[in-house]
CSV table of C-alpha atoms in Angstrom, one decimal:
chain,number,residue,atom,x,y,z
F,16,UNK,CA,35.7,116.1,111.4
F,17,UNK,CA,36.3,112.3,111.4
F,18,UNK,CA,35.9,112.5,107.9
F,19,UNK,CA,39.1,114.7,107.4
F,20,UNK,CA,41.3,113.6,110.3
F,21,UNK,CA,40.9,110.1,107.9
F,22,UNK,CA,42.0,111.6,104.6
F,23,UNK,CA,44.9,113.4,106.5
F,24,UNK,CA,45.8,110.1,107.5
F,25,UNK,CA,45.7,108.7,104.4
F,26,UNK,CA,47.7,111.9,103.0
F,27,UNK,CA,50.3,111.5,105.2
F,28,UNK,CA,50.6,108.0,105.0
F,29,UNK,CA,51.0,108.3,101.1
F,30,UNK,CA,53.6,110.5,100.8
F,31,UNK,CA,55.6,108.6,103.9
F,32,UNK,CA,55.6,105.7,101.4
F,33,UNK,CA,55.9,107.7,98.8
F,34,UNK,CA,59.3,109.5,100.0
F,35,UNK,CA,60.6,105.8,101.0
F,36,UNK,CA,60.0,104.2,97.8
F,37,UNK,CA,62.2,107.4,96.3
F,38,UNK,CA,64.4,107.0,99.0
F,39,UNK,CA,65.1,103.4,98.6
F,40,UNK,CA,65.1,103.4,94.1
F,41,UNK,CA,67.6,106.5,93.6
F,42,UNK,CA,69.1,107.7,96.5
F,43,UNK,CA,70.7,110.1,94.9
F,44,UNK,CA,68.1,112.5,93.7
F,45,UNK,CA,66.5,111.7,96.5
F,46,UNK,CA,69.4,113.5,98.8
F,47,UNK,CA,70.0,116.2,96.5
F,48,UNK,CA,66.1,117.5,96.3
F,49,UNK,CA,64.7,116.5,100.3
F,50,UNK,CA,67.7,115.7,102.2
F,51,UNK,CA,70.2,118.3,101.7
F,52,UNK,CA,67.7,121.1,102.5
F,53,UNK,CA,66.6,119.7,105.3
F,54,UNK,CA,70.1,118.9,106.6
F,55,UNK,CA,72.0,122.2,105.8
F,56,UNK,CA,69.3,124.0,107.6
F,57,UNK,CA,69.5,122.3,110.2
F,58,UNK,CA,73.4,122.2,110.6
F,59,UNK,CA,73.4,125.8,110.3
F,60,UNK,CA,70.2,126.2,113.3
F,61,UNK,CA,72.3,124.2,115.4
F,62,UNK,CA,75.8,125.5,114.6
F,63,UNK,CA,76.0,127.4,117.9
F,64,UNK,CA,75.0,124.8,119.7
F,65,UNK,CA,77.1,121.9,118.5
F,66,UNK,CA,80.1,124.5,118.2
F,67,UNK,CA,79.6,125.0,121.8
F,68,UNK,CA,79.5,121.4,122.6
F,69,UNK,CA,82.8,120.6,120.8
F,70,UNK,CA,84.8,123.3,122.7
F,71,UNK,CA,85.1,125.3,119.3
F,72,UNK,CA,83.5,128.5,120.7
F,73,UNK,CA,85.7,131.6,122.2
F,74,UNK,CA,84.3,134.2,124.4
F,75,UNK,CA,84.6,137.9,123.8
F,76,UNK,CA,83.8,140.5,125.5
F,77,UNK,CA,80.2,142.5,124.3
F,78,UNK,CA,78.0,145.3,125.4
F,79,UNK,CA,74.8,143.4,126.1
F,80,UNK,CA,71.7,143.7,128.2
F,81,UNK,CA,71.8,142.1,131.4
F,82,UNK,CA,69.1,141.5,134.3
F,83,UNK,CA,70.3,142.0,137.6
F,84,UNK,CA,68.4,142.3,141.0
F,85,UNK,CA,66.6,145.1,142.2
F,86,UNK,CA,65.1,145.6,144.8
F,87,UNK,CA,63.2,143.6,147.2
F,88,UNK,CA,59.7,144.8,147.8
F,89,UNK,CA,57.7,144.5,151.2
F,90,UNK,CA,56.2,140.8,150.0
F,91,UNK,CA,59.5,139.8,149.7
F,92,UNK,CA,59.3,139.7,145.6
F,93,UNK,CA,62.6,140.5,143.8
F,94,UNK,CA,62.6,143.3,141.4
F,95,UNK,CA,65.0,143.1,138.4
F,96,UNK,CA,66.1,145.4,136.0
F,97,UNK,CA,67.5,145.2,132.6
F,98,UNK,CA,71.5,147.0,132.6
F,99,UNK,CA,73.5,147.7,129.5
F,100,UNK,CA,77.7,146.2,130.2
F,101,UNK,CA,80.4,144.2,128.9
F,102,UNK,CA,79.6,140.4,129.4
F,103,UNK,CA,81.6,137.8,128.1
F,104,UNK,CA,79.4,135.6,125.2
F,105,UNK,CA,80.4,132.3,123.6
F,106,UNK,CA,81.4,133.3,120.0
F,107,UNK,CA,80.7,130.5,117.3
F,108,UNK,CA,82.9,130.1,114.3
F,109,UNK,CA,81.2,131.9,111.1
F,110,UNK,CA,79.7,128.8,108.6
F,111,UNK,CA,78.8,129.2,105.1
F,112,UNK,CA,76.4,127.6,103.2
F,113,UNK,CA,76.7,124.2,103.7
F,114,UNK,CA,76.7,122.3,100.1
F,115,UNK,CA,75.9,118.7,98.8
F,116,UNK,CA,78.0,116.2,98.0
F,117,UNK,CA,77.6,112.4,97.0
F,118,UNK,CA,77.8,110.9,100.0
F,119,UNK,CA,76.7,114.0,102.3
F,120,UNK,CA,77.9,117.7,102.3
F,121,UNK,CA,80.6,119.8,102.9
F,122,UNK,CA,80.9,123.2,104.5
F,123,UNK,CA,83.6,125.8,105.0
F,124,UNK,CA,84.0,127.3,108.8
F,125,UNK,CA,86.1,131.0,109.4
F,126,UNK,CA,88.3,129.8,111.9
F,127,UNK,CA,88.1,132.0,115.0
F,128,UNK,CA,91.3,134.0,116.5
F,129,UNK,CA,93.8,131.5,117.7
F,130,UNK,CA,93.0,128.2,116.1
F,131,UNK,CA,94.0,125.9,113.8
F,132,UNK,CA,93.0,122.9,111.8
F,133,UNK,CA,94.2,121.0,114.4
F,134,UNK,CA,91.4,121.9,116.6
F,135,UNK,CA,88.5,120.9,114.1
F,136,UNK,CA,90.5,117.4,113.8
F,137,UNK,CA,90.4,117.0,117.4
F,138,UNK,CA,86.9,117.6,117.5
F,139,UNK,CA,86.5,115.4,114.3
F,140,UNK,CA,84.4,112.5,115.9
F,141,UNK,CA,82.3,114.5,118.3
F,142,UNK,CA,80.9,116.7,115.6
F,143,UNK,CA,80.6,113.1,113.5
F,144,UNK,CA,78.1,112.4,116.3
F,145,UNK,CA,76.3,115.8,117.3
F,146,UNK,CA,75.1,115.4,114.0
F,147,UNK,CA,74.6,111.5,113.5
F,148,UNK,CA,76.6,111.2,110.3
F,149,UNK,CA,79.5,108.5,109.6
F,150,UNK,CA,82.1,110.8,109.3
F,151,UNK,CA,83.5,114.1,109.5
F,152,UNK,CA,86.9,114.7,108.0
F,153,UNK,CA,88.7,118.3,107.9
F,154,UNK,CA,91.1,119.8,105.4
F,155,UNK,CA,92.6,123.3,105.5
F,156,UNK,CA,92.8,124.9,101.5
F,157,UNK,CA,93.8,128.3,103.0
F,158,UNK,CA,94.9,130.3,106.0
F,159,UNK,CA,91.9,130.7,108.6
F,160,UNK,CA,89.8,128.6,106.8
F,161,UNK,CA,88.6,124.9,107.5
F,162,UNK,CA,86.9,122.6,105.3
F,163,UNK,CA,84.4,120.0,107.1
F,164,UNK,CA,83.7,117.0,104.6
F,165,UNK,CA,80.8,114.8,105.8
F,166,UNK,CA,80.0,111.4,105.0
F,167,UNK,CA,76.2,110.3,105.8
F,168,UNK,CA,76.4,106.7,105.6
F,169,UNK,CA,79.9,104.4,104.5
F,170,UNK,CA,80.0,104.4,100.8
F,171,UNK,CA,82.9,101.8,100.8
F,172,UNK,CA,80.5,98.9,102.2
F,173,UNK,CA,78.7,98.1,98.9
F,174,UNK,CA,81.4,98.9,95.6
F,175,UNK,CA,81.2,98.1,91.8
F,176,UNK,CA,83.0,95.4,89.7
F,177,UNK,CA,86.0,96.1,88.3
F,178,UNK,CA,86.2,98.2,85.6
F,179,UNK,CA,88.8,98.3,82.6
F,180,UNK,CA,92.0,100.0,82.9
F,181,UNK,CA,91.6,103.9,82.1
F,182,UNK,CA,95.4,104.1,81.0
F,183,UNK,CA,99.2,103.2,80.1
F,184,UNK,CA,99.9,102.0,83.6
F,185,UNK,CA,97.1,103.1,85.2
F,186,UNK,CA,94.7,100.6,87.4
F,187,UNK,CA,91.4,101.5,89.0
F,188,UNK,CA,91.5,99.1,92.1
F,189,UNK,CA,88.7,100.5,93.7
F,190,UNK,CA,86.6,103.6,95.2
F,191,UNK,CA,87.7,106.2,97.9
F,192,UNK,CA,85.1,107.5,100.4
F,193,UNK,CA,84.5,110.7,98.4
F,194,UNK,CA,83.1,108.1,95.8
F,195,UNK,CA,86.1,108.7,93.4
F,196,UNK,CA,87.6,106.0,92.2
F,197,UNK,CA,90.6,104.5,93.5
F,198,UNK,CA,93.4,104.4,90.7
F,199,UNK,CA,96.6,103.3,91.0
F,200,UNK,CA,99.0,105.4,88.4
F,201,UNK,CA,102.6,104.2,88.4
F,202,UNK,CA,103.5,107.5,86.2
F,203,UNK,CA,102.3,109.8,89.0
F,204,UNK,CA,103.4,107.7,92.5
F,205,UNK,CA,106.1,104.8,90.8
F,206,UNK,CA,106.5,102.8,94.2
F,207,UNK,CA,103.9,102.3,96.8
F,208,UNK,CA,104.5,100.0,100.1
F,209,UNK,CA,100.9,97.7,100.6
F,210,UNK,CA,100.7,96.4,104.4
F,211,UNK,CA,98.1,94.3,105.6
F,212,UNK,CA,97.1,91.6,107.8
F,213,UNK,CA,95.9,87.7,106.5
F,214,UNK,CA,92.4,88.1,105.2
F,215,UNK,CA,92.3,92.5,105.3
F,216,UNK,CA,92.7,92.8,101.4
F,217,UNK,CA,96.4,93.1,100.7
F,218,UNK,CA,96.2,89.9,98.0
F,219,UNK,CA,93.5,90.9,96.5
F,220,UNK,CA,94.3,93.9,95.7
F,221,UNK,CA,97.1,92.6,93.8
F,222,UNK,CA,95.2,90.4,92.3
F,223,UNK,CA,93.0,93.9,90.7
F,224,UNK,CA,96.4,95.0,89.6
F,225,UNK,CA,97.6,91.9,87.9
F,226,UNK,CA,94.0,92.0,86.5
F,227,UNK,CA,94.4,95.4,85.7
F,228,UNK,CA,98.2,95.6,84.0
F,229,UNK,CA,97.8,92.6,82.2
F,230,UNK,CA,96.2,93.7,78.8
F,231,UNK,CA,98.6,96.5,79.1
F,232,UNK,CA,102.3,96.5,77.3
F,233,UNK,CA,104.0,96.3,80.5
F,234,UNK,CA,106.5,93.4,81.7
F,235,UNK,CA,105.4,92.1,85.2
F,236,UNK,CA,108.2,90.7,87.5
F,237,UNK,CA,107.5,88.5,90.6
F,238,UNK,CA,109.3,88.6,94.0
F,239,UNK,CA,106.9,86.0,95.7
F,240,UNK,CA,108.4,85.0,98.7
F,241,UNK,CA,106.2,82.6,100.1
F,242,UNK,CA,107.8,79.9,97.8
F,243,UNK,CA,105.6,80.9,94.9
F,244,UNK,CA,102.0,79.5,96.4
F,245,UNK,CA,101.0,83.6,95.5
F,246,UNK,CA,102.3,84.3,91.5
F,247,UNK,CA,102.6,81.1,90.6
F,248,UNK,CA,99.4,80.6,88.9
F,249,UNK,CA,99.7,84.3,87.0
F,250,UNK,CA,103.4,83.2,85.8
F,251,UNK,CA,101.9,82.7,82.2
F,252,UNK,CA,101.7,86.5,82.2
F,253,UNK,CA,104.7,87.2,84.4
F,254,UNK,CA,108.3,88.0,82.3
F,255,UNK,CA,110.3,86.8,85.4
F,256,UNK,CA,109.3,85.4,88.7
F,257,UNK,CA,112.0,85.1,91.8
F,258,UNK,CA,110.8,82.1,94.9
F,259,UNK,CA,113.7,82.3,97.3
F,260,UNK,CA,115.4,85.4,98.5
F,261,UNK,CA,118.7,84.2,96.5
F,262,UNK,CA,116.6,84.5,93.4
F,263,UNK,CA,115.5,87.4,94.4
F,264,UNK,CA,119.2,88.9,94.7
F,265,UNK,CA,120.2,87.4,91.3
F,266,UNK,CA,116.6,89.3,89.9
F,267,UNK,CA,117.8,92.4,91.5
F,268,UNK,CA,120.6,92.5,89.9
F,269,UNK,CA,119.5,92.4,86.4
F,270,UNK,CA,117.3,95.4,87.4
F,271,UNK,CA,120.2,97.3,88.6
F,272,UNK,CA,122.1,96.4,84.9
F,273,UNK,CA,119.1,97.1,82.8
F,274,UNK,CA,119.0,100.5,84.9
F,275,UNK,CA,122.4,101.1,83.9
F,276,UNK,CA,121.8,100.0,80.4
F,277,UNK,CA,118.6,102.5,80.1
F,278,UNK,CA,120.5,105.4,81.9
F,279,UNK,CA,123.0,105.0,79.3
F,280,UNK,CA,120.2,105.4,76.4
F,281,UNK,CA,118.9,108.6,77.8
F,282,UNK,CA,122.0,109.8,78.2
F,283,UNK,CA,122.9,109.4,74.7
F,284,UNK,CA,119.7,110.4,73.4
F,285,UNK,CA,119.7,113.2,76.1
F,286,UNK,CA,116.3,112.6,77.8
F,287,UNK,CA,115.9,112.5,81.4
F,288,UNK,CA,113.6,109.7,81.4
F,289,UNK,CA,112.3,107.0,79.0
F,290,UNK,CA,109.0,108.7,78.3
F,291,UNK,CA,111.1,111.4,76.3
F,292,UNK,CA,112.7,109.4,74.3
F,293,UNK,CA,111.1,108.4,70.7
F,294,UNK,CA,108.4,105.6,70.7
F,295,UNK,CA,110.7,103.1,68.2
F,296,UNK,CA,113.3,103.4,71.3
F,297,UNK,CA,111.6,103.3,74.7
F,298,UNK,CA,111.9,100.4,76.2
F,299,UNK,CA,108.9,98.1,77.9
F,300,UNK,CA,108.0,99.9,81.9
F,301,UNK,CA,108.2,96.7,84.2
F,302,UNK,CA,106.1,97.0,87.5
F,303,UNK,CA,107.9,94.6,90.1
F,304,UNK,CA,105.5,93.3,92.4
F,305,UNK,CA,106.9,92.1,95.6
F,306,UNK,CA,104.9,90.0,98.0
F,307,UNK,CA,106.2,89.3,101.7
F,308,UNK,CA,108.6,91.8,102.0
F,309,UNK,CA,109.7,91.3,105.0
F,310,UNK,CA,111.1,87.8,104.3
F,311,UNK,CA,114.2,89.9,102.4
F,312,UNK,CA,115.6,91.4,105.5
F,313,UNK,CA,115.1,88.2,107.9
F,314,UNK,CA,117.7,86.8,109.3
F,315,UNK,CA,118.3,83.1,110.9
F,316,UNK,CA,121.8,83.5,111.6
F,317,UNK,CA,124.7,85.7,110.6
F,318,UNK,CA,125.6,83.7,107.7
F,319,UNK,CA,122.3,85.2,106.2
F,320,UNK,CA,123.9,88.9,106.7
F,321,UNK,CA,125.6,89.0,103.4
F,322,UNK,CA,123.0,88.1,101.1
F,323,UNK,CA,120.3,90.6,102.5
F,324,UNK,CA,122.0,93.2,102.5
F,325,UNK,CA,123.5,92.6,99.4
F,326,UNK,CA,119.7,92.2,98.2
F,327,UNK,CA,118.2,95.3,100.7
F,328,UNK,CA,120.7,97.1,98.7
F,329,UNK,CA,119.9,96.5,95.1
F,330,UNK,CA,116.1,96.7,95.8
F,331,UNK,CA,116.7,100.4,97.7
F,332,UNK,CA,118.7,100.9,94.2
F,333,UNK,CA,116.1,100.1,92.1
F,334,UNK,CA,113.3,102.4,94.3
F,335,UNK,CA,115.8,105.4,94.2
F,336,UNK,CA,116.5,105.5,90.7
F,337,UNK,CA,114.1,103.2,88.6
F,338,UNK,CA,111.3,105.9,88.5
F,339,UNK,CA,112.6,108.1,85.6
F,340,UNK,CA,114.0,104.5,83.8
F,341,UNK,CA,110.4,102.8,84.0
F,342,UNK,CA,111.0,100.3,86.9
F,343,UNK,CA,108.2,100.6,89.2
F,344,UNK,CA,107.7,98.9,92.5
F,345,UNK,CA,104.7,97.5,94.3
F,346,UNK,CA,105.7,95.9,97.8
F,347,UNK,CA,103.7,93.8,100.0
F,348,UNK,CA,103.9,92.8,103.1
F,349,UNK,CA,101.8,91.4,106.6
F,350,UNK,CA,104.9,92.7,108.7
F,351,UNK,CA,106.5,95.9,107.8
F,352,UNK,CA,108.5,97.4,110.9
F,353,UNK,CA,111.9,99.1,111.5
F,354,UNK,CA,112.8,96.3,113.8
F,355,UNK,CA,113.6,94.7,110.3
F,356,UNK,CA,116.6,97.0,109.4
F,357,UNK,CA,117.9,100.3,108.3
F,358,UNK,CA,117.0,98.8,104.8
F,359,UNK,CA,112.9,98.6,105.6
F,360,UNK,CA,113.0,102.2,106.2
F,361,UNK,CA,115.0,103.4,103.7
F,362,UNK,CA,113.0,101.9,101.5
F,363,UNK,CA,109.7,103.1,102.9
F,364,UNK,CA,111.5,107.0,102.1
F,365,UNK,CA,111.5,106.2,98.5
F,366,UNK,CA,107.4,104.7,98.5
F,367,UNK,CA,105.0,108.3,98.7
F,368,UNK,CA,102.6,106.0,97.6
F,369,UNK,CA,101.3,104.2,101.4
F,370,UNK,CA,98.4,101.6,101.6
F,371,UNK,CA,97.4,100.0,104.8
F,372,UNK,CA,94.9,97.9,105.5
F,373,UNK,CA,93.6,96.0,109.0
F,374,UNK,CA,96.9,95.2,110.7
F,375,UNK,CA,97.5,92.7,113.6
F,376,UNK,CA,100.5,95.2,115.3
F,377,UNK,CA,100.7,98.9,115.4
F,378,UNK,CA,104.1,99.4,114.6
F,379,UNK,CA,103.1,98.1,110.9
F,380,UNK,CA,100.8,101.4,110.5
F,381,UNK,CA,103.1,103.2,112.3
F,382,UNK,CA,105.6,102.2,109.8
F,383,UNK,CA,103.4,102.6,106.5
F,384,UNK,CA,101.6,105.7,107.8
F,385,UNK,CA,102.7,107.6,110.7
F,386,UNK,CA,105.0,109.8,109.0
F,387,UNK,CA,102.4,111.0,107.0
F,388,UNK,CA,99.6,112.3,109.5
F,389,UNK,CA,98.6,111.2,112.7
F,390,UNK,CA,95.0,111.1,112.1
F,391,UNK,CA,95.2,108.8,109.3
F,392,UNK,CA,97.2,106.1,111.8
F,393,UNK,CA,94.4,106.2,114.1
F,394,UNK,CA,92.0,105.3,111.3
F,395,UNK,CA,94.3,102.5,110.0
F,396,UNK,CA,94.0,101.3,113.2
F,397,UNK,CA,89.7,101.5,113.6
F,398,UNK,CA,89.4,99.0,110.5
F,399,UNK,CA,87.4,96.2,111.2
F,400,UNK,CA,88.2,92.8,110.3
F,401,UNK,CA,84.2,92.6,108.6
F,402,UNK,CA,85.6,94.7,106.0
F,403,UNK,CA,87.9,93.3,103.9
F,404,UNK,CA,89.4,95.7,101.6
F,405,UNK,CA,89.3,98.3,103.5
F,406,UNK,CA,92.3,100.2,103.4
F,407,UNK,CA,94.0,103.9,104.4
F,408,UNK,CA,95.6,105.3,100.9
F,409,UNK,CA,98.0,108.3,100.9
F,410,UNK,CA,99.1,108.9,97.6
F,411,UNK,CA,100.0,112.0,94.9
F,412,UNK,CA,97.1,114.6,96.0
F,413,UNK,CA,99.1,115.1,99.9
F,414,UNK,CA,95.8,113.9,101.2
F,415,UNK,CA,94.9,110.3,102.7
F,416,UNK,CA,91.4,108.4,102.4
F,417,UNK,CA,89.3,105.6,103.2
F,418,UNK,CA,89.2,103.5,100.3
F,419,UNK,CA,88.2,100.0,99.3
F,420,UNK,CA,89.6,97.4,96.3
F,421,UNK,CA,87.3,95.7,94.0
F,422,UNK,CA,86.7,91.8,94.8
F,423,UNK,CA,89.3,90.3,92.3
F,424,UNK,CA,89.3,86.2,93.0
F,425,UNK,CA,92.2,84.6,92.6
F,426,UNK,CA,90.6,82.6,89.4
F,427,UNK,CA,89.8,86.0,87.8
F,428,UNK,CA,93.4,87.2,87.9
F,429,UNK,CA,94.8,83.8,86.8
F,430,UNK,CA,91.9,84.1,83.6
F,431,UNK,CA,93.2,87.0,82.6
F,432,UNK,CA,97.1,86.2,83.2
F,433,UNK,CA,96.4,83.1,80.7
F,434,UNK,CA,94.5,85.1,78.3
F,435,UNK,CA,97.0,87.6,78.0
F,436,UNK,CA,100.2,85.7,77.9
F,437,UNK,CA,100.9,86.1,74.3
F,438,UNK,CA,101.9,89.7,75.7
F,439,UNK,CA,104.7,88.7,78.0
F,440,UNK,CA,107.9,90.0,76.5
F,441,UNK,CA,110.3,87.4,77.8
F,442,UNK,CA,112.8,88.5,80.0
F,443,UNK,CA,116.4,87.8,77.3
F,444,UNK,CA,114.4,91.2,75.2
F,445,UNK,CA,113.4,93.0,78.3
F,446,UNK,CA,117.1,92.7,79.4
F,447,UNK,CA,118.2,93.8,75.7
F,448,UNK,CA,115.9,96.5,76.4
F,449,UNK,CA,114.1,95.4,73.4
F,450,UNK,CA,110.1,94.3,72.6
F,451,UNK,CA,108.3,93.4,69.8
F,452,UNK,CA,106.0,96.6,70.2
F,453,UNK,CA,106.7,100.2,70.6
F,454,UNK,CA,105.0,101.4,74.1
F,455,UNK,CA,103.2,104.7,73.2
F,456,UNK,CA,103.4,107.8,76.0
F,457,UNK,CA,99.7,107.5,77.0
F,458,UNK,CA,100.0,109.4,80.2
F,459,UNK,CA,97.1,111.9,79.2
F,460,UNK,CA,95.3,109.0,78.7
């Protein structure tokens, strides 16, 4: 007996450190073969109960069998009998088969009478922890269906280097919490508005960008309103850079002419953007990246009033109509609220793509996400500050996501901003609306 209690010891220990070491080398296989079938059946033997818990049950009306009291015998013992009638029963929501993702599972719920998605976000965080996972996030793809997405553990707290650019304007800045990368494609979503705190992730994700557009045939302008401490060091690589807001008024400008200019060349070769025209006449797509945005729309005094709006103005100019002429816009900014001006919110209209990370107010998220969804606001606002990165994306899908940008230092950008000066086009030619180069249409790319 002692003999086999000790080699069912040993057993057991064995495969204990035997399912750790799996565990710990490949995670992956180790989810997809042990954890996900011991997880989806227990999410579907506790379903009723954690349905229950989370106010997500409805009770109807069934014929059921009851016990009530008897009578009482001369020892004073109650006698029950069992009664068929109509009792009212907590009803759960029907759930399929749950099924495996990367980073956890998914699993599709038939909504009961009377609810929405609404309901299921609500309940979002308490059926995060009925079942101890890190997140639970709900989409609807049809009528009286839900779509519960779980996430076991954070994917975004360890991420990969940065990898090359998969495309003609294109940047992969990071990974979402689905495990997708993050890209950035200024074909699909041309302007996107970038708010963060000091030290959340907001320069450093321009720095991926910079990184990212440089090898590309692209002309990069600079709005860098800190005095140029921030693009300064990439100017090798940038075809115009603007340090004071008058520059940046002047800068506008041209981009309002070379719009006009372009228009005028579609027109005549009647194509509704630059990509259909032919490759020997489209002009060079220039991503304007603007950092401090909020330092165009200060004001110090009312003699101030005519040159912001005169440069509000040209920049809302440029993010109405620069999309289908290949003028793209990327602003930053630590403050972003519509205390700043009729201007700020114009201009956050013409962004669909939003990026927020950790912010210090909430009228900054509330600016950069909360007419998008509610529930996304409320996670802007959880970020840590011991995440840097860490961001809330809403961009061409409808949806919004967790996401985190690749470390970029600031040496790495400026390396490859020197090493791929020689393809600046200089601003005279981009104004002539003329390179050196033809720029292919590699939006299947």
């Amino acid at each position: 007996m002692f003999e086999r209690l000790l080699w069912l010891t040993v057993f057991v220990g064995t495969a204990v450190t035997l399912l750790h070491c799996w565990r710990t080398w490949h995670r992956r296989s180790y989810w997809y073969v042990v954890g996900y079938p011991l997880t989806a059946i227990t999410v579907r033997a506790t379903w009723r109960k954690v349905a229950l818990g989370c106010g997500l049950t409805k009770k109807r009306q069934r014929f059921w069998f009851t016990t009530v009291p008897g009578l009482i015998s001369s020892t004073g013992t109650v006698r029950v009998k069992r009664k068929f009638q109509r009792v009212a029963v907590d009803t759960k929501p029907w759930m399929l088969l749950p099924l495996p993702t990367r980073h956890g599972w998914r699993v599709t719920i038939h909504m009961l009478e009377g609810q929405i998605p609404a309901d299921y976000s609500a309940a979002a965080e308490r059926l995060a922890h009925s079942w101890g996972v890190h997140a639970v996030r709900v989409s609807s793809p049809r009528p009286g269906r839900v779509v519960l997405s779980v996430t076991v553990h954070d994917p975004l707290i360890r991420i990969d280097d940065l990898p090359p650019s998969p495309g003609l304007l294109k940047v992969t800045v990071g990974r979402l919490e689905t495990g997708h990368p993050w890209v950035i494609d200024f074909r699909t979503v041309p302007h996107w508005l970038n708010a963060g705190a000091t030290q959340s992730g907001k320069s450093n994700l321009a720095n991926a960008l910079i990184v990212g557009l440089a090898p590309q045939p692209v002309a990069l302008v600079g709005f860098d309103l800190k005095g140029g401490v921030e693009f300064t060091p990439y100017s090798p690589r940038l075809s115009a850079l603007a340090t004071t807001r008058a520059e940046c008024a002047a800068l506008l400008d041209g981009l309002v002419e070379l719009m006009i200019t372009r228009m005028e060349t579609c027109k005549e070769a009647g194509a509704r953007n630059i990509w259909q025209l032919d490759d020997h006449e489209r002009p060079v797509p220039i991503v304007v990246l603007v950092d401090e945005l909020a330092e165009l729309y200060l004001m110090a005094d009312k003699s101030e009033k005519d040159e912001i709006a005169h440069a509000s103005t040209a920049l809302l100019r440029v993010a109405q109509l620069g999309r289908a002429f290949g003028i793209y816009l990327f602003c930053c900014g630590q403050r972003i609220g519509s205390d700043l001006g009729p201007g700020v919110t114009a201009l956050r209209a013409q962004c669909s793509g939003r990026i927020c990370h950790r912010v210090n107010d909430p009228e900054t998220a509330t600016m950069t996400l909360g007419d998008l969804d509610p529930a996304a606001l409320v996670s802007a606002r959880a970020i840590p500050s011991e995440t840097p990165g860490v961001a809330i994306v809403a961009s061409q899908d409808g949806q919004w996501y967790r996401a985190r940008s690749f470390y970029v230092s600031e040496d790495t950008a400026e390396y490859a901003a020197h090493n791929h000066a020689h393809l600046t086009p200089a601003w005279a030619d981009v104004m002539a609306s003329h390179v050196g180069d033809t720029v292919p249409d590699l939006h299947a790319a």
